[in-house]
Short mmCIF file of C-alpha atoms in Angstrom, two decimals:
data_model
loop_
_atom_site.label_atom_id
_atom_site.label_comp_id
_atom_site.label_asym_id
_atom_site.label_seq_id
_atom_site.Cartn_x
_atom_site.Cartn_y
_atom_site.Cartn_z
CA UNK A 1 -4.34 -10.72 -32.24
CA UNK A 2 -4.78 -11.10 -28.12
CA UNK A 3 -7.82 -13.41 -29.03
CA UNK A 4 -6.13 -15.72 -31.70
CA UNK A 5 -2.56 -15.67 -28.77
CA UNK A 6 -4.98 -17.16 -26.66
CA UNK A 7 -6.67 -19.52 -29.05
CA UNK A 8 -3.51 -21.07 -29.95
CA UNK A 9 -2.38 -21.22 -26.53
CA UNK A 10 -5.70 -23.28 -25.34
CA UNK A 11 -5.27 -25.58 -28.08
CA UNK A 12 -1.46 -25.86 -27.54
CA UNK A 13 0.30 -29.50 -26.17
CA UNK A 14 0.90 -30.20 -22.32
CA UNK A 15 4.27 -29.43 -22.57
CA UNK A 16 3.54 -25.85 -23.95
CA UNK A 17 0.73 -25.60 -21.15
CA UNK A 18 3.42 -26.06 -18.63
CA UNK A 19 5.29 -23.35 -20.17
CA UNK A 20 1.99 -21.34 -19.87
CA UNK A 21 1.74 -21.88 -16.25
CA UNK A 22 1.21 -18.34 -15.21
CA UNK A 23 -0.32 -15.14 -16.44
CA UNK A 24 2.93 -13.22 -16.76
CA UNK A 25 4.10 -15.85 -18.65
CA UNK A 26 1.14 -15.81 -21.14
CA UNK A 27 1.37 -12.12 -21.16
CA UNK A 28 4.80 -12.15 -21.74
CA UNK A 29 4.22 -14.64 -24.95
CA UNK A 30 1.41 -12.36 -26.09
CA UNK A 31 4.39 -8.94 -25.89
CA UNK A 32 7.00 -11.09 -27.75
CA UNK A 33 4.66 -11.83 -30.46
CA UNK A 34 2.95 -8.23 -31.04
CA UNK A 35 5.58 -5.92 -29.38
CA UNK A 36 3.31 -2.84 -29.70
CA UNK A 37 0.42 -4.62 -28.49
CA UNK A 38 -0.55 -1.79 -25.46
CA UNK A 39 -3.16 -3.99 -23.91
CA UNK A 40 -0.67 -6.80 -23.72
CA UNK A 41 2.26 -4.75 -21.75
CA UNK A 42 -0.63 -3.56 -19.47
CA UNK A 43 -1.79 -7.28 -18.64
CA UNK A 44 1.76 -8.40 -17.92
CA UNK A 45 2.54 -5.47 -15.99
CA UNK A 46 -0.52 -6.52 -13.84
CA UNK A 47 0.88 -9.78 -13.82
CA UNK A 48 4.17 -8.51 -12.46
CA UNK A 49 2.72 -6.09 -10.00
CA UNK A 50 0.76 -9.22 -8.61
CA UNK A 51 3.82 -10.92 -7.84
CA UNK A 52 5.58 -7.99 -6.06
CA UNK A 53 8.08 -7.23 -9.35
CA UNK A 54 6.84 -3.34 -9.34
CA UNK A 55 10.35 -2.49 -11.28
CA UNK A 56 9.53 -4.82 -14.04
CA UNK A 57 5.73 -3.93 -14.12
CA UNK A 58 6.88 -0.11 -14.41
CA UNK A 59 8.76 -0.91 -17.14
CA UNK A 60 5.73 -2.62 -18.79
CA UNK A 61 3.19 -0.07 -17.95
CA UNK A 62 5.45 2.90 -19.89
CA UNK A 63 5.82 0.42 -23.03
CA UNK A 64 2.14 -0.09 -23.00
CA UNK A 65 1.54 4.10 -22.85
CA UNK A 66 4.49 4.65 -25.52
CA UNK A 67 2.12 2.49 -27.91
CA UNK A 68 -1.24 4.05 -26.89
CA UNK A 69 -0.43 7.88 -25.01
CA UNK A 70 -4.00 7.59 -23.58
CA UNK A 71 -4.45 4.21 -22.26
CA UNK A 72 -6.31 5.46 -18.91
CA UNK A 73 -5.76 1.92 -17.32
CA UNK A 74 -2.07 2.08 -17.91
CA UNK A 75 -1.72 5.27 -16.32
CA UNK A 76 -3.74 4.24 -13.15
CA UNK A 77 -1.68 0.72 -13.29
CA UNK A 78 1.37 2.57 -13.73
CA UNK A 79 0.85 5.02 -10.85
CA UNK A 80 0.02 1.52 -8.89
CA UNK A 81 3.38 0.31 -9.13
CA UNK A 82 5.24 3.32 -8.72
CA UNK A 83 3.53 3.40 -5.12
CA UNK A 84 4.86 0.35 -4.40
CA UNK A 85 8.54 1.41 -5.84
CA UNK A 86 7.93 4.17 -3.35
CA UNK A 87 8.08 6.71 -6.12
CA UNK A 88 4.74 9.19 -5.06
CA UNK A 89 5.67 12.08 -6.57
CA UNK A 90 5.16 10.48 -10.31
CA UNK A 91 2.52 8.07 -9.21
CA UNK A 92 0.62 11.11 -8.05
CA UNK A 93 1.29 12.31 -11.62
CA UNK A 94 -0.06 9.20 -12.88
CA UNK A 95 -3.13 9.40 -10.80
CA UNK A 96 -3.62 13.35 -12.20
CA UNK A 97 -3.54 11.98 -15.76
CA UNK A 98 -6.27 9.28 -15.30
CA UNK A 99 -8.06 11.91 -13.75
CA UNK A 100 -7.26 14.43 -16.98
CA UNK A 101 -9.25 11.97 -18.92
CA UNK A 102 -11.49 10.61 -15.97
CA UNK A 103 -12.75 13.52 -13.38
CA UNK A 104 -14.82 10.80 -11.74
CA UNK A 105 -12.57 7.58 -11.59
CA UNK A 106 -13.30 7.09 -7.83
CA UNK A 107 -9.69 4.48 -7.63
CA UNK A 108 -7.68 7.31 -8.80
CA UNK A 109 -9.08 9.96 -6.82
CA UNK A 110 -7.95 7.76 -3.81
CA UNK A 111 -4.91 6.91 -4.50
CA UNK A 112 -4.26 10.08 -5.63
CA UNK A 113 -5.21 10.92 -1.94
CA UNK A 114 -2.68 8.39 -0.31
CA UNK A 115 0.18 9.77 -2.72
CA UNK A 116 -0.79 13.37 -1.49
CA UNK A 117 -1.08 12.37 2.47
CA UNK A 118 2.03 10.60 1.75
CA UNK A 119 3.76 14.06 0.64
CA UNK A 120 2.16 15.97 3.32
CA UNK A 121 -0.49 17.67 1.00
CA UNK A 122 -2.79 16.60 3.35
CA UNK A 123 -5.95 19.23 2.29
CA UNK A 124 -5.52 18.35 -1.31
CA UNK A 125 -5.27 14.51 0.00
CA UNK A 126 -8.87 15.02 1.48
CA UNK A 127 -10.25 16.95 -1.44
CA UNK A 128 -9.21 13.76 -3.72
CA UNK A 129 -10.87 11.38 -0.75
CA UNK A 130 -13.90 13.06 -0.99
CA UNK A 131 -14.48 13.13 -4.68
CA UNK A 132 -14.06 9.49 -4.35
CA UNK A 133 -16.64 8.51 -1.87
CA UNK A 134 -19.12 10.82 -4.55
CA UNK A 135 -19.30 7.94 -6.76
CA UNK A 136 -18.48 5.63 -4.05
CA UNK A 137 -20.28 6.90 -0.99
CA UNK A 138 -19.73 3.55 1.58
CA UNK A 139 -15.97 3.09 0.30
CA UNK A 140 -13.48 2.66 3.66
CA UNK A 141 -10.14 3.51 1.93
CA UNK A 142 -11.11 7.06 1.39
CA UNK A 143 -13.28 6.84 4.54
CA UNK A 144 -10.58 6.28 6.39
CA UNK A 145 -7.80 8.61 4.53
CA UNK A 146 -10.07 11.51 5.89
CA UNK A 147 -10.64 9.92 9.10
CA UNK A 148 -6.54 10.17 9.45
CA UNK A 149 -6.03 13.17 9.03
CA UNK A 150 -8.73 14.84 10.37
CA UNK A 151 -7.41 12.97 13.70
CA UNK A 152 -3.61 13.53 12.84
CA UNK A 153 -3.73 16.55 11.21
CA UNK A 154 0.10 18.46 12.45
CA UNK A 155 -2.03 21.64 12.64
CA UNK A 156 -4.44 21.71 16.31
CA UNK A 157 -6.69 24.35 14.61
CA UNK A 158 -6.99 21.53 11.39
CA UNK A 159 -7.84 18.25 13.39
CA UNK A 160 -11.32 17.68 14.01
CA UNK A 161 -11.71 14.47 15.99
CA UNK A 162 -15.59 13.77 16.25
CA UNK A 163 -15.58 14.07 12.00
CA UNK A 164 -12.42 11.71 12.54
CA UNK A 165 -14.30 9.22 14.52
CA UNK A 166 -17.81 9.57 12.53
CA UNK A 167 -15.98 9.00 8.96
CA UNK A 168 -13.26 6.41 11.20
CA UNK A 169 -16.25 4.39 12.76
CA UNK A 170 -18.67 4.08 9.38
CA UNK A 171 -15.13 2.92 7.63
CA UNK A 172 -14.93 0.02 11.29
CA UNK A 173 -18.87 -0.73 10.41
CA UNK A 174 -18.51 -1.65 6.56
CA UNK A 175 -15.33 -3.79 7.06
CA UNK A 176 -17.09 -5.24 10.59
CA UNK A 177 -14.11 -3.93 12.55
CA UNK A 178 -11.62 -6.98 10.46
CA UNK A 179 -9.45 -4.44 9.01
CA UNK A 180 -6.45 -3.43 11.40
CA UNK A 181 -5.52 -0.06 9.69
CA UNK A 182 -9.10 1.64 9.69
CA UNK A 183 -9.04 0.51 13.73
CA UNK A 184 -5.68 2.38 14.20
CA UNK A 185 -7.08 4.93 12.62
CA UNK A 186 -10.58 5.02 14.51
CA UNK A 187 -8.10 5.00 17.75
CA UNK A 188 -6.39 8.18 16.46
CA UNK A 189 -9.58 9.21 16.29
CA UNK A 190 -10.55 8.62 19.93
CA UNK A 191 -7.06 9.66 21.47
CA UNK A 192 -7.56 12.95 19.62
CA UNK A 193 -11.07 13.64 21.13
CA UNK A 194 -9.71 12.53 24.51
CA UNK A 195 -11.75 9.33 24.93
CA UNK A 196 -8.35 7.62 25.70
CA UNK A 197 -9.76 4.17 27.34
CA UNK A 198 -11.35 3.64 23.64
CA UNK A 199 -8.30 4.82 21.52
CA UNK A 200 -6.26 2.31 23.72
CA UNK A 201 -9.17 -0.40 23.69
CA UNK A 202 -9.44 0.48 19.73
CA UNK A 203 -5.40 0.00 19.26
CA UNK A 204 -5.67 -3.59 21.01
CA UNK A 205 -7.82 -4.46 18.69
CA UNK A 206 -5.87 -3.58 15.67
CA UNK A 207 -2.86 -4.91 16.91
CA UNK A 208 -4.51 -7.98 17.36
CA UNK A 209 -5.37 -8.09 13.55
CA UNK A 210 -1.88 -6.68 12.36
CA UNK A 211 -0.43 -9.99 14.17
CA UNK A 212 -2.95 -12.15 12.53
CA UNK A 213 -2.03 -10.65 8.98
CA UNK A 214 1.54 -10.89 10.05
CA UNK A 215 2.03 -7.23 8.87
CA UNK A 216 5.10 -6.52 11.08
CA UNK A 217 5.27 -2.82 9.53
CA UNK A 218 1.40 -1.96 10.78
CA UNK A 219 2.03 -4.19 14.31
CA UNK A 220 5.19 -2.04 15.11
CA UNK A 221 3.02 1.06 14.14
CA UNK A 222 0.26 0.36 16.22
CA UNK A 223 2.64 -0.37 19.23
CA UNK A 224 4.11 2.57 19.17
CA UNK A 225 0.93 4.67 19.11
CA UNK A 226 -0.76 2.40 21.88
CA UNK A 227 2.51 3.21 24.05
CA UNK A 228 1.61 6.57 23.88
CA UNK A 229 -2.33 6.75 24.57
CA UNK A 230 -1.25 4.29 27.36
CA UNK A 231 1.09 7.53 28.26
CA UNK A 232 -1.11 10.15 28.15
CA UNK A 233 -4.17 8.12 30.37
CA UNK A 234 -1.91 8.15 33.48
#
């Protein structure tokens, strides 16, 4: 039914193209003619989530699993969005249901890993990051999820800053030290192991990015961190 939506949409007048602009829109044409079509709710809710409406993709996401109880991708889409609502407590239920069908979906494991770090499960949070760099060994996200912690841990006896720097600097390597958060995170690492002139050096350079992306959150992040390593050096 997807197939002939899309048929008849390609072969449709300008005027309905226009109307077709975007893929929520298409999505949302495919829903409203097969309402229980679960692949359909899933696609728009993608379509949503992609432009920022996470309440509205929610909503699509739990259609699509009300139609089909073990869509996988819905779940994982689903606990996607709920991140972004800031709801981590049911994403992270989400995430354990993909997993329930999936042990080895690598995307869940990890985000499974943010939702727990998030919540201050922080072992379990590295358990999940490590079961997804087995089936993707030179991934940074979980790279650096470990390398956080391991720097940030609350618990002294629980930080370990030279595996926080060697899991922190093979994260820098593989994104060729472009990505601001896994260089705030490799400066953690330094500060922790004492090598302060680095951690501050490190934090520069993130900042540097985080004003470049125009991420105001991560800037004001890394400020406040660099204020501090530039404490504890003097």
């Amino acid at each position: 039914l997807v197939i002939a939506v899309v048929a008849a949409l390609t072969l449709a007048t300008v005027r309905r193209n226009e109307d077709y602009s975007s893929a929520a829109s298409i999505w949302r044409t495919v829903v409203e003619i097969a309402p229980r079509n679960s692949r359909g709710h899933n696609n728009l809710g993608n379509a949503l989530l992609a432009k920022g409406q996470s309440d509205e993709a929610v909503s699509q996401y739990r259609q699509a699993l009300e139609f089909e109880p073990n869509f996988t991708d819905a779940y994982y889409n689903l606990g996607n969005a709920l991140i972004a609502s800031g709801n981590l407590e049911e994403a992270a239920i989400c995430y354990r249901q993909v997993l329930r069908f999936d042990p080895n979906h690598a995307e869940a494991h990890n985000n499974l890993g943010n939702a727990l770090s998030e919540q201050g499960n922080l072992d379990e949070a590295v358990r999940h990051y490590r079961r997804a760099l087995e089936s993707k060994t030179d991934w940074p996200l979980p790279l650096n999820g470990i390398a956080w912690i391991l720097a940030t841990h609350p618990d002294p006896n629980l930080r370990d800053s030279s595996s926080a720097i060697e899991f922190a600097e093979r994260a820098a390597k593989l994104t060729r030290y472009q990505n601001g958060v896994i260089l705030n995170t490799l400066a953690a690492g330094y500060a922790a192991g004492g090598q302060l002139d680095r951690a501050v050096a490190t934090a520069q350079m993130a900042l540097e990015l985080a004003y470049a992306a125009q991420d105001d959150k991560l800037a004001n992040h890394i400020c406040e961190r660099l204020r501090l390593y530039r404490q504890a050096e003097r």
